Amino acid sequence: MSENAAPPVRIRADVLATPAYRQGATPTKPGFKLSSNENPFSPLPGVLEAIARRSEESNRYAAAAMPELRAGLAGEFGVSLDHVHLAAGSVAILYQLVHAAAGSGDEYLYAWPSFEAYPALGLASGASGVAVPLTAGAEHDLDAMAAAITDRTRVILLCTPNNPTGPAIRRAEFERFMARVPSDTLVVLDEAYREFVTDPEAVRGEDVLRDHPNVIVLRTFSKAYGLAALRIGYGVGHPAILSAAASVGIPLSVTGIAESAALASLTPEARTVHAERIAEIVRRRDALAAGLRELGLAVPEAQGNFVWIPEGGERGGIGDSQALAAAFAEAGTLVRPFAGHGVRISAGEAESLDEVLRVVRGFLAG
Ligand SMILES: Cc1ncc(COP(=O)(O)O)c(C=O)c1O
């Protein structure tokens, strides 16, 4: 049956008009998958054993409060456990926060291009998304975002570092922006790629929560911890905001297996290997960005585990992102094109670096 067929029951027109979230492509031939910002390393030492042990209890619901994990995460932010909320991926918390704060007639603001889930976050609650274009340097245009705040704005999403373009928001810019945001407006600092940030001036969620009770910081085990398939992320901030988020969340959606995997990822032994792997991924990211810049491309500052090639031939970009992605696919490598904007390439396996540069060089040579 075609997914475009009319449903046999009455469905909301605004829902029918909205395309479902589209995941990056899945591989069809052997090669590198650099399209979803995944971690090329398998889970940290001890994690697979923890998963195996916990899966023996799969006939039981997990205890939803998960205090040990929440306390561990809270400790990293210097807050108490009630400041931490878990969900099946940080994307789930994005939905919860927008639903909790923004209803019909309200607005939520985000930069664009950014995380592809943002435009549909308000669909079910009836809130309208307002997209504010990035600057020419592919950074958040915080002046334009501040100017776009209206008395209907309920949520502002800041993605730092920005997926897909790479730059992080700096602490000073963030503070200037926050001075223009009403204190009763929720600001979400989406730090899905926080562990890869090397810019010492980048804003860090743990540094700003105390001064800004209207900020919720989002983190995830999907990227730096390599647990994307297990679906576990967390929000940190004011307990009453997080409790509102939980009220609109789907109960019991964090599995016990995900909980055990996350806990096992935080042991001292796992943390040592984690730090080494992050350093390695950052090395690969920087090498990829440098290699692409040597080819004349205007790759913006890369602070996540990915690099961005902008469109715009005359300004150090490529002509057509779909055509570049097709050239990659032809060579067996998946990357993520954003039509009209550019191409995002994840820092993956060590051997993928030369392959990326080879394909791009060939593409540029026409
Ligand atoms: C900026 C950003 N936020 C949130 C997410 C969601 O991550 P997850 O739901 O796997 O925690 C992603 C995933 O790609 C992302 O890029």
Short mmCIF file of N, CA and C and ligand atoms in Angstrom, two decimals, residues 89-91 94 115 118 159 163 190 192-193 220 222-223 231-233, ligand 1:
data_model
loop_
_atom_site.label_atom_id
_atom_site.label_comp_id
_atom_site.label_asym_id
_atom_site.label_seq_id
_atom_site.Cartn_x
_atom_site.Cartn_y
_atom_site.Cartn_z
N GLY A 89 15.92 8.87 24.10
CA GLY A 89 16.60 9.77 23.17
C GLY A 89 16.30 11.21 23.52
N SER A 90 17.27 12.09 23.27
CA SER A 90 17.02 13.50 23.58
C SER A 90 15.96 14.08 22.66
N VAL A 91 15.77 13.46 21.49
CA VAL A 91 14.72 13.97 20.60
C VAL A 91 13.35 13.86 21.28
N LEU A 94 12.93 16.89 23.35
CA LEU A 94 12.60 18.06 22.53
C LEU A 94 11.09 18.13 22.30
N PHE A 115 18.96 20.79 13.37
CA PHE A 115 18.52 19.39 13.49
C PHE A 115 17.17 19.21 12.79
N TYR A 118 13.49 19.52 14.23
CA TYR A 118 12.91 20.74 14.81
C TYR A 118 11.61 21.20 14.13
N CYS A 159 20.95 25.01 19.13
CA CYS A 159 21.66 23.75 18.87
C CYS A 159 23.15 24.05 18.84
N ASN A 163 24.05 21.13 14.48
CA ASN A 163 23.90 20.07 13.48
C ASN A 163 23.00 20.64 12.40
N ASP A 190 20.47 22.51 23.10
CA ASP A 190 20.58 21.15 22.59
C ASP A 190 22.06 20.84 22.37
N ALA A 192 23.66 17.84 21.91
CA ALA A 192 23.82 16.42 21.55
C ALA A 192 25.28 16.06 21.26
N TYR A 193 26.05 17.06 20.83
CA TYR A 193 27.45 16.81 20.42
C TYR A 193 28.46 17.44 21.37
N THR A 220 22.88 13.43 25.22
CA THR A 220 22.45 12.11 24.75
C THR A 220 23.57 11.08 24.87
N SER A 222 23.59 8.83 22.54
CA SER A 222 23.60 8.30 21.17
C SER A 222 24.89 8.56 20.42
N LYS A 223 25.53 9.68 20.70
CA LYS A 223 26.66 10.10 19.86
C LYS A 223 27.99 9.72 20.50
N ARG A 231 18.53 4.23 22.44
CA ARG A 231 17.62 5.34 22.68
C ARG A 231 17.60 5.78 24.14
N ILE A 232 18.60 6.53 24.52
CA ILE A 232 18.56 7.14 25.85
C ILE A 232 19.27 8.51 25.82
N GLY A 233 18.53 9.52 26.28
CA GLY A 233 19.07 10.87 26.36
C GLY A 233 18.53 11.51 27.62
C1 LIG B 1 21.14 18.28 17.52
C2 LIG B 1 20.52 16.97 17.86
N1 LIG B 1 19.72 16.91 18.92
C3 LIG B 1 19.13 15.75 19.27
C4 LIG B 1 19.35 14.61 18.54
C5 LIG B 1 18.62 13.37 18.96
O1 LIG B 1 19.46 12.43 19.47
P1 LIG B 1 18.88 11.19 20.28
O2 LIG B 1 17.39 11.25 20.23
O3 LIG B 1 19.44 10.00 19.63
O4 LIG B 1 19.36 11.40 21.69
C6 LIG B 1 20.17 14.62 17.43
C7 LIG B 1 20.37 13.41 16.61
O5 LIG B 1 20.92 13.40 15.56
C8 LIG B 1 20.78 15.85 17.08
O6 LIG B 1 21.56 15.95 16.01
#
